CSV table of C-alpha atoms in Angstrom, one decimal:
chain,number,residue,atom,x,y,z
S,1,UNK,CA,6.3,-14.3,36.8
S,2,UNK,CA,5.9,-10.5,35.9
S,3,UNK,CA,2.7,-9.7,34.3
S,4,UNK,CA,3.1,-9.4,30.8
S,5,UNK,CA,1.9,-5.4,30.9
S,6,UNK,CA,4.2,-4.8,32.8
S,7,UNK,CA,7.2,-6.3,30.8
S,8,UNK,CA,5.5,-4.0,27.5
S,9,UNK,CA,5.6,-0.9,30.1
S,10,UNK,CA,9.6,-1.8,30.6
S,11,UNK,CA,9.8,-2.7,26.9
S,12,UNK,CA,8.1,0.7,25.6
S,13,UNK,CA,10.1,2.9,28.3
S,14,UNK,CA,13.3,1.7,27.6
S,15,UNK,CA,13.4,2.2,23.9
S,16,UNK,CA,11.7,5.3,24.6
S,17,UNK,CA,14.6,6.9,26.5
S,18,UNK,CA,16.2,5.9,23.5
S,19,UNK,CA,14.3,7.5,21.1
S,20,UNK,CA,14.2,10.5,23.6
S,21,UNK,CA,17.7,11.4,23.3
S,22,UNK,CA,17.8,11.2,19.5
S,23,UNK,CA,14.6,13.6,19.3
S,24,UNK,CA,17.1,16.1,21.1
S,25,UNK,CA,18.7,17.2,18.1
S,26,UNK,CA,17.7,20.1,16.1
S,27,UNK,CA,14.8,19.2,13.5
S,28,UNK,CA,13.2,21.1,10.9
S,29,UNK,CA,9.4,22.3,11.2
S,30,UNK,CA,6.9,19.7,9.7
S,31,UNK,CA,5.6,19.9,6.6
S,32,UNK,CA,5.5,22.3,3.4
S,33,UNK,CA,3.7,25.4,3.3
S,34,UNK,CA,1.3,24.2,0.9
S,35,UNK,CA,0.3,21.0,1.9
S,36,UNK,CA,0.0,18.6,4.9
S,37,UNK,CA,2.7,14.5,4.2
S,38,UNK,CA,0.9,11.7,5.0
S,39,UNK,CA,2.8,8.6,4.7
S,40,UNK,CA,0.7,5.3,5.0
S,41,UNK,CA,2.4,1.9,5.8
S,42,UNK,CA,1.1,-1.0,6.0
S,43,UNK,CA,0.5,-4.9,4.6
S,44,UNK,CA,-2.2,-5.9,2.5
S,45,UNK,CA,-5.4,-4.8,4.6
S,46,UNK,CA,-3.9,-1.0,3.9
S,47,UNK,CA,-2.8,-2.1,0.5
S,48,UNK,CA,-5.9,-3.8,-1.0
S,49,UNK,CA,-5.3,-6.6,-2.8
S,50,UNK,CA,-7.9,-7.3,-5.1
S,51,UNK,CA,-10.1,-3.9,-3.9
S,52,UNK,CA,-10.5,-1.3,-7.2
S,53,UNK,CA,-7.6,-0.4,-9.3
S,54,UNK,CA,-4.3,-1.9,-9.4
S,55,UNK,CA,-1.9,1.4,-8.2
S,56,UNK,CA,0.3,1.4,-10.5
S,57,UNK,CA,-1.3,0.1,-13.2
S,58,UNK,CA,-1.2,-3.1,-14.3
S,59,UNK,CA,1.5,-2.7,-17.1
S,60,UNK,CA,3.4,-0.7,-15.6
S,61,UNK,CA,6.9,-0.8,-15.7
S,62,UNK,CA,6.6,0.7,-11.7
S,63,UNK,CA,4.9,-1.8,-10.6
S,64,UNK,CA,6.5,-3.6,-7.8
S,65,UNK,CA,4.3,-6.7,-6.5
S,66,UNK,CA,2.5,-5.0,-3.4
S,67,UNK,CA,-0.9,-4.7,-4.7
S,68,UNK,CA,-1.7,-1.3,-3.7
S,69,UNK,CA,-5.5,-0.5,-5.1
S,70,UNK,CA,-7.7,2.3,-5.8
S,71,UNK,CA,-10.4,1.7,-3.1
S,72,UNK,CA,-7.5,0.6,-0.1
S,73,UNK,CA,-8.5,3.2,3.1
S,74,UNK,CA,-5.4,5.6,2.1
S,75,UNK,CA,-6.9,6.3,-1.6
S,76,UNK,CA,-10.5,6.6,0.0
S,77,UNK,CA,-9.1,8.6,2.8
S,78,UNK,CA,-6.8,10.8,0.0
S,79,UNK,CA,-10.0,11.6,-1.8
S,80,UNK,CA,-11.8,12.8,1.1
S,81,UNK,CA,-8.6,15.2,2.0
S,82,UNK,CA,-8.5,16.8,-1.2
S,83,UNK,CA,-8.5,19.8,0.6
S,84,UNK,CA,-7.9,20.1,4.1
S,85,UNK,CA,-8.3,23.3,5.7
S,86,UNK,CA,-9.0,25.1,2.7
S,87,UNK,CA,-6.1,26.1,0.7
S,88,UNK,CA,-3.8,23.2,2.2
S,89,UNK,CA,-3.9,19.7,1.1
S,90,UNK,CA,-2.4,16.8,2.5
S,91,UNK,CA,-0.2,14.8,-0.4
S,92,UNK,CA,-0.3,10.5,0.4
S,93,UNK,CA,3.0,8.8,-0.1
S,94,UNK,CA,1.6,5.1,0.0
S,95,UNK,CA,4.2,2.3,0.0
S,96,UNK,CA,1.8,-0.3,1.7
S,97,UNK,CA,2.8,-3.8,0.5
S,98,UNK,CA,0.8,-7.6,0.4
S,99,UNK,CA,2.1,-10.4,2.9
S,100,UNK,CA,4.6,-7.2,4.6
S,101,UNK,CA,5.1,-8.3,8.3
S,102,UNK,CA,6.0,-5.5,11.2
S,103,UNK,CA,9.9,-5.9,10.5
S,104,UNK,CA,9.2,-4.8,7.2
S,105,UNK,CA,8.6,-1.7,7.9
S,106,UNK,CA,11.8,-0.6,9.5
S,107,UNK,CA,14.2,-2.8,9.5
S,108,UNK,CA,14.1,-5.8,6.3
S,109,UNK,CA,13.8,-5.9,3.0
S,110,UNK,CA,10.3,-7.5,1.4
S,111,UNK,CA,10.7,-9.9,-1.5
S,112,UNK,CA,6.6,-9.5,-2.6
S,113,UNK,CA,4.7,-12.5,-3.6
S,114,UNK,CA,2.3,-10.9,-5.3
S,115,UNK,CA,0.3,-13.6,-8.1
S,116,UNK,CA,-1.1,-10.8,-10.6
S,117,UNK,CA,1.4,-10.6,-13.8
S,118,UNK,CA,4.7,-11.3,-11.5
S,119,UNK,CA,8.1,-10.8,-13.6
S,120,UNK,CA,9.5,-13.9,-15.3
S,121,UNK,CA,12.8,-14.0,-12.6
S,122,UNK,CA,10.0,-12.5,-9.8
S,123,UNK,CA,9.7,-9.6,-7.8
S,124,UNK,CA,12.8,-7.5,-6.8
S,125,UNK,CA,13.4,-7.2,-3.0
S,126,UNK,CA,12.1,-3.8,-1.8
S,127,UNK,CA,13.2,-1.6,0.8
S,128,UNK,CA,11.9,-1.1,4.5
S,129,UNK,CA,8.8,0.8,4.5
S,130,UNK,CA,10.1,4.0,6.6
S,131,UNK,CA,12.7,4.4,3.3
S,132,UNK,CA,10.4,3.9,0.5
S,133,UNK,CA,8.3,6.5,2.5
S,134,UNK,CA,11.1,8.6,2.6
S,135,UNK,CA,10.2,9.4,6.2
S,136,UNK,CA,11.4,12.6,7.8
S,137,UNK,CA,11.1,15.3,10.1
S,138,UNK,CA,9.0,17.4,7.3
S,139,UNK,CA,6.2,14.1,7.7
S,140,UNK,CA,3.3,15.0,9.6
S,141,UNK,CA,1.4,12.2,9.3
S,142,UNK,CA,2.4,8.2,9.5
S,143,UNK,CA,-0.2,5.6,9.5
S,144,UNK,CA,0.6,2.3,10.2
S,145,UNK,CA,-1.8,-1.3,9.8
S,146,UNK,CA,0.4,-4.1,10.4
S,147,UNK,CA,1.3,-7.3,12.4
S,148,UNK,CA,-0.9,-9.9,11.5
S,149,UNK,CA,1.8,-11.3,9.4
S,150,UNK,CA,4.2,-11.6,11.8
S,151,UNK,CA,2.0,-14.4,13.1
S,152,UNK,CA,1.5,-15.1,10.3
S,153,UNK,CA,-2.1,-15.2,10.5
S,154,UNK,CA,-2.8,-16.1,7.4
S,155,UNK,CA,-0.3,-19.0,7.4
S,156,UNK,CA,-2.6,-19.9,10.8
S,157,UNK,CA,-5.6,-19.7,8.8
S,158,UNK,CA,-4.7,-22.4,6.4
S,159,UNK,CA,-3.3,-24.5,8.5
S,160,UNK,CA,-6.6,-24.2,10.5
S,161,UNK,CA,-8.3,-25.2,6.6
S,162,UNK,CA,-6.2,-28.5,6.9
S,163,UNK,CA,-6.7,-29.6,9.9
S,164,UNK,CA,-10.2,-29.0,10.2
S,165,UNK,CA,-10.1,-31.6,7.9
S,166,UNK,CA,-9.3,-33.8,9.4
S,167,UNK,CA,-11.4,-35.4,12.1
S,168,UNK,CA,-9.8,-35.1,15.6
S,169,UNK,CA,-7.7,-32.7,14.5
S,170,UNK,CA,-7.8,-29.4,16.9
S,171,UNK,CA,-6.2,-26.2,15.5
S,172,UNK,CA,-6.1,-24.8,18.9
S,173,UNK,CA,-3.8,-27.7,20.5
S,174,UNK,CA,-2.1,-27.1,17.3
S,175,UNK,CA,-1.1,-23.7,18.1
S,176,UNK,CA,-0.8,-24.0,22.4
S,177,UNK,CA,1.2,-27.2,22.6
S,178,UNK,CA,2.9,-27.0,19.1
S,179,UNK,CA,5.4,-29.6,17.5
S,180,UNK,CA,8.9,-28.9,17.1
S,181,UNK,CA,10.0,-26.4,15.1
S,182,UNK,CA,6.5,-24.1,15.2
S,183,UNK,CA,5.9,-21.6,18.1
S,184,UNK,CA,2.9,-21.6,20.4
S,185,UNK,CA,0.6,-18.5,20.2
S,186,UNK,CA,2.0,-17.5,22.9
S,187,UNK,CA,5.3,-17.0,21.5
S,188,UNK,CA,4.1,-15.5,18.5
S,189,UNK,CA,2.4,-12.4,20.3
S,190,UNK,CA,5.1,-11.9,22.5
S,191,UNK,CA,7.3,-11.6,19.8
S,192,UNK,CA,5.3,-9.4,18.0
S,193,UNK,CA,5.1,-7.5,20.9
S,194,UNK,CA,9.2,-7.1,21.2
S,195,UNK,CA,8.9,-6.4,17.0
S,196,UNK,CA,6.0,-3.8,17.0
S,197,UNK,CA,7.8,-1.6,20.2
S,198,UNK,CA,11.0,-1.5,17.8
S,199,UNK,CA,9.5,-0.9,14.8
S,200,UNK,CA,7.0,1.9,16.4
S,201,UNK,CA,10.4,3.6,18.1
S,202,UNK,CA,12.0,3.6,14.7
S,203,UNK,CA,9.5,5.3,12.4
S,204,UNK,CA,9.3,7.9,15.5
S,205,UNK,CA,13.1,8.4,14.7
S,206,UNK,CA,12.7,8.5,11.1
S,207,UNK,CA,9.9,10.9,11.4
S,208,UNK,CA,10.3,12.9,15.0
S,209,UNK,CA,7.8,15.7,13.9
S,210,UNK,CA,4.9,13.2,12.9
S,211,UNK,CA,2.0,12.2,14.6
S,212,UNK,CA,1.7,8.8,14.0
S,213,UNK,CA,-1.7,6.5,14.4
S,214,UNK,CA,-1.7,3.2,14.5
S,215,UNK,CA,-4.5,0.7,12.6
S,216,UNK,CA,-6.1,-2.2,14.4
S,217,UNK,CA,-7.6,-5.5,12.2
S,218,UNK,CA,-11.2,-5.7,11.7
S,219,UNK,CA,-13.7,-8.3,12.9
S,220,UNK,CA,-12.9,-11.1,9.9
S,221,UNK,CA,-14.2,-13.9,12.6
S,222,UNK,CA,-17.5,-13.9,13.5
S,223,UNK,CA,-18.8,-14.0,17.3
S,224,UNK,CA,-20.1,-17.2,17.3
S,225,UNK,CA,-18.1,-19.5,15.5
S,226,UNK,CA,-21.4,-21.7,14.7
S,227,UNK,CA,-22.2,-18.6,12.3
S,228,UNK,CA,-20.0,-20.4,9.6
S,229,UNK,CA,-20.8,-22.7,7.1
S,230,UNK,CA,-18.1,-25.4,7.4
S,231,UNK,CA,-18.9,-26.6,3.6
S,232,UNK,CA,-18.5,-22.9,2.0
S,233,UNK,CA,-15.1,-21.7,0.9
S,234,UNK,CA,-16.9,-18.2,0.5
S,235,UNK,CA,-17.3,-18.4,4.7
S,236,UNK,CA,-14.4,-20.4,6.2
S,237,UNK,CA,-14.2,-23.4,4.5
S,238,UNK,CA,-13.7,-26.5,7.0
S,239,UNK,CA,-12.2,-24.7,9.7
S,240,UNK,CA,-14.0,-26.2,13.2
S,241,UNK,CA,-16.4,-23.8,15.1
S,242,UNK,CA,-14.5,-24.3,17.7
S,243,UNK,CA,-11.0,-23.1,16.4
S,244,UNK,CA,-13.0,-20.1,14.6
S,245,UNK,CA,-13.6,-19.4,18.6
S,246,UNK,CA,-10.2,-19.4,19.5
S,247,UNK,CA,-8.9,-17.6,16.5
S,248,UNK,CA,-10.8,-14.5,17.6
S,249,UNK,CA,-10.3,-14.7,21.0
S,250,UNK,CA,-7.3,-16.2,21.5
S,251,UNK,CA,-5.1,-14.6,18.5
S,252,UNK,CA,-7.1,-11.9,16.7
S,253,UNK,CA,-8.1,-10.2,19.4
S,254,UNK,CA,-4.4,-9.9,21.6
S,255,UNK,CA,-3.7,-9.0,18.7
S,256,UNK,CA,-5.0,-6.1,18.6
S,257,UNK,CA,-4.7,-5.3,22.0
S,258,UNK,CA,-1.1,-5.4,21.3
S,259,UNK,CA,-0.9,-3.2,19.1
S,260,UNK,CA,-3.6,-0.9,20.9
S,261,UNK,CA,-1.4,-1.2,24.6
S,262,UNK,CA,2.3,-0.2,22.8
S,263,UNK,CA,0.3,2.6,20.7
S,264,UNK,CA,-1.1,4.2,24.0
S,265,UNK,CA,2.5,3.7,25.8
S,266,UNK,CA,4.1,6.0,22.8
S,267,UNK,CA,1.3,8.4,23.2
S,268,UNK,CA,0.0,7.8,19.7
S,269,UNK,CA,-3.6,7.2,18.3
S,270,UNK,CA,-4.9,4.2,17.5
S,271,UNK,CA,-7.5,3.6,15.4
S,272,UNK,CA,-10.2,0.5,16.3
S,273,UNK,CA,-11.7,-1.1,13.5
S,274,UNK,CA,-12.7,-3.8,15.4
S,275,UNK,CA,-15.7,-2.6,17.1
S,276,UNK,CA,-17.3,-1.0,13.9
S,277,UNK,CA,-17.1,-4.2,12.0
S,278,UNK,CA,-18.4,-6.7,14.6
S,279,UNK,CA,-21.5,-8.3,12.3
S,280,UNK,CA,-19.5,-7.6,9.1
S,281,UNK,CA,-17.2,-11.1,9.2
S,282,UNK,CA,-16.7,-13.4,6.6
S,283,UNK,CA,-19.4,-15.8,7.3
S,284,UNK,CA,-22.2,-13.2,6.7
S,285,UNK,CA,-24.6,-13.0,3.4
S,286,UNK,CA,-22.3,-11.5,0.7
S,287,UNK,CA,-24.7,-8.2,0.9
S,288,UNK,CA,-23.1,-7.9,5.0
S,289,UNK,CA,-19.7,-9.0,5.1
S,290,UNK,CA,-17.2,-6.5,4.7
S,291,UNK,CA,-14.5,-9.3,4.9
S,292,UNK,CA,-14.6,-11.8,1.8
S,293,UNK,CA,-14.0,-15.5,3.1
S,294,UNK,CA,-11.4,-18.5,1.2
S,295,UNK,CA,-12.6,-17.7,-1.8
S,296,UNK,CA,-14.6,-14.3,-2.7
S,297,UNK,CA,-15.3,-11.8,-5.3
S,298,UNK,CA,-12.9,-9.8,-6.5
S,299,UNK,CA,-11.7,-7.8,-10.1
S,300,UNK,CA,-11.1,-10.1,-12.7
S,301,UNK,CA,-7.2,-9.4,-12.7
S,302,UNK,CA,-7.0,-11.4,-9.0
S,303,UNK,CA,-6.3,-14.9,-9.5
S,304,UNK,CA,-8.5,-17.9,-9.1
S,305,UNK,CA,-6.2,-20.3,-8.0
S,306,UNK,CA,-3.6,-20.1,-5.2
S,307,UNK,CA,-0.3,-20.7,-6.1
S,308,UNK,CA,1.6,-24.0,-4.6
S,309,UNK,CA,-1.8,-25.3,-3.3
S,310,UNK,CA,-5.0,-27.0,-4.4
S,311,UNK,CA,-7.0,-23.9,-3.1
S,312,UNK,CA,-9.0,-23.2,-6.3
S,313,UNK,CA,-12.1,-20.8,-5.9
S,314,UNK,CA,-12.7,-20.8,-10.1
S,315,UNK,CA,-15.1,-24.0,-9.4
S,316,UNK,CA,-17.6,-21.6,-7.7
S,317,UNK,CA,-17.0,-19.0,-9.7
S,318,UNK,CA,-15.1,-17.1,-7.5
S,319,UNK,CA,-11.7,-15.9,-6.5
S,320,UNK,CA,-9.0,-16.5,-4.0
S,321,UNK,CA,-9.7,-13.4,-1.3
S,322,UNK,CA,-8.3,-15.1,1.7
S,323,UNK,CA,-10.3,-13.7,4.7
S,324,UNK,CA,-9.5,-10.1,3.3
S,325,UNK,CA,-11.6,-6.7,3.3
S,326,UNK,CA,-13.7,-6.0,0.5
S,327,UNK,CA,-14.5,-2.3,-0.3
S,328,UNK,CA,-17.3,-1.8,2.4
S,329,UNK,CA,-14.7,-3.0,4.6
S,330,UNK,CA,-12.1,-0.7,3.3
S,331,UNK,CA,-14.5,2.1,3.2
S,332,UNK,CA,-15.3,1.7,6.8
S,333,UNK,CA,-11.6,1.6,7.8
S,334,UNK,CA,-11.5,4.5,5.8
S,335,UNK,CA,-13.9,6.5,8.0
S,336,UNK,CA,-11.8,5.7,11.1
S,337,UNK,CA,-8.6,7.0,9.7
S,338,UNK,CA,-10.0,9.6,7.8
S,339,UNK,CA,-11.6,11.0,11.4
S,340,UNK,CA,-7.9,10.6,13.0
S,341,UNK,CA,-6.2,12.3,10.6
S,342,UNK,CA,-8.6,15.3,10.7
S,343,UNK,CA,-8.7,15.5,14.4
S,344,UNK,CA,-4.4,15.1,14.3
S,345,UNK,CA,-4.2,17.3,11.6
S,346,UNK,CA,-6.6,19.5,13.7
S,347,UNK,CA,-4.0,19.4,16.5
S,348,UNK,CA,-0.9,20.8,14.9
């Protein structure tokens, strides 16, 4: 059986002789005079969520369901760029959207889900990232945090909730011999694999002139899955030590190896927030974790209750979060990006 490197090196090369040809026509310098685009994509760790401000407003008749906030990395990392070099600034076109998976971004349009003050018929469908972004050969800049989704992890992590349970009940045999109808992990990240090489070929189309970095997943899980408190839906709720294990090593991390290994073969930058945030998980004292756990603090707007499940967090007090970053967690993102935009911008 090949090694499955080598089927990514085939992967990446072919669809970069693609792309290769297409970047032979003619294209326009990047950028305007004045100021540097940056175009940030992403799912809800780039959005935010329940971090800072709604953006747009809540009430306004813009707002589409994607839950972009104030203190997401690309508003932390816009402030710090106000002005970069002097006399230039780089301008953030942020269309970033909650529960977006990687074919979202090129290819399919996103019906959001968000819970906070949804229309009475519900969100209208919106259009692949790359277009909202309005990506081109005048972009100089596209960052991209996306893919756990496509799991979905998420979806994993709840179903991890039930069946830890549930007393014999593994998560991982769950997930490597699966029943019918649910792929094995296996299958998940080699099809995220296939979905991030097209999607990463495409927004190099759409935008042939940009530099283009790519955003790993932080450290939600903790090393040792005996860390968590299996009775505390601020931590992990019931999920077993052993399956918070094989979540990290097994799923969260491949993960981000994937997306790290296809970044590399494109010859793009990839940002690790992993390694920064290793003591920072969910299942730390809320003054360390810069991931919230089940059920976490948020702004009052964020709801308590999950929608179409039992999950409420308003019995403690708190709110639904969902293993996301908080704003120490967004802030250290931040720093990450922030640094490889510079040293990109830096470059041109």
């Amino acid at each position: 059986m090949r090694h499955p490197v080598s089927r990514l090196r085939t992967r990446a090369l072919a669809v970069g002789l693609t792309l290769a040809v297409s970047t032979l026509l003619p294209s326009l310098p990047a950028g305007a005079a004045d100021q540097y685009e940056w175009a940030a994509l992403g799912d809800s760790y780039t959005a935010g969520g329940f971090v800072g401000d709604p953006q747009p407003p809540l009430g306004d008749a813009s707002r589409d369901g994607c839950d972009r906030t104030s203190d997401a990395y690309p508003s932390v990392v816009e402030r710090e760029l106000e002005e970069f070099p002097p006399g230039k600034f780089v301008h953030l076109t942020n269309v970033s959207c909650g529960n977006a998976t990687i074919t979202d971004i090129a290819d399919t349009k996103q019906t959001p889900i968000s819970p906070v003050q949804p229309p009475a018929g519900g969100w209208t469908a919106v259009d692949p990232q790359i277009k909202r972004a309005k990506l081109n050969d005048e972009t100089d800049v596209v960052t991209i945090g996306v893919g756990g989704n496509s799991l979905p992890f998420g979806g994993m992590l709840l179903k991890c909730l039930e069946l830890g349970a549930t007393p014999g009940k593994s998560c991982r045999e769950y997930y490597t011999s699966p029943p019918e109808g649910e792929e094995s992990i296996q299958d998940k990240l080699a099809r995220v694999q296939d979905e991030y090489i097209q999607m990463l070929a495409k927004v190099h189309e759409a935008a042939p002139n940009a530099k283009v970095i790519t955003v790993g997943y932080p450290a939600v899980l903790p090393e040792e899955g005996s860390d968590c408190n299996r009775a505390s839906l601020t931590e992990l709720g019931s999920i077993k030590h052993a399956d918070i294990d094989w979540l990290r090593d097994d799923v969260l991390k491949p993960l981000n190896n994937t997306i790290q290994q296809i970044t590399s073969f494109f010859g793009d930058r990839y940002v690790d927030v992993y390694s920064s945030s290793v003591g920072h998980d969910a299942c730390q004292s809320a003054d360390t974790k810069w991931v919230e756990g089940i059920c976490g603090d948020a702004a009052d707007y964020w709801p308590a209750k999950l929608p179409g499940t039992l999950l409420n967090c308003g019995v403690i007090g708190k709110r639904v979060t969902l293993v996301h970053p908080n704003a120490e967690g967004h802030a250290n993102t931040a720093n990450g990006v922030e640094r490889a935009i510079r040293i990109t911008l830096l470059d041109r």
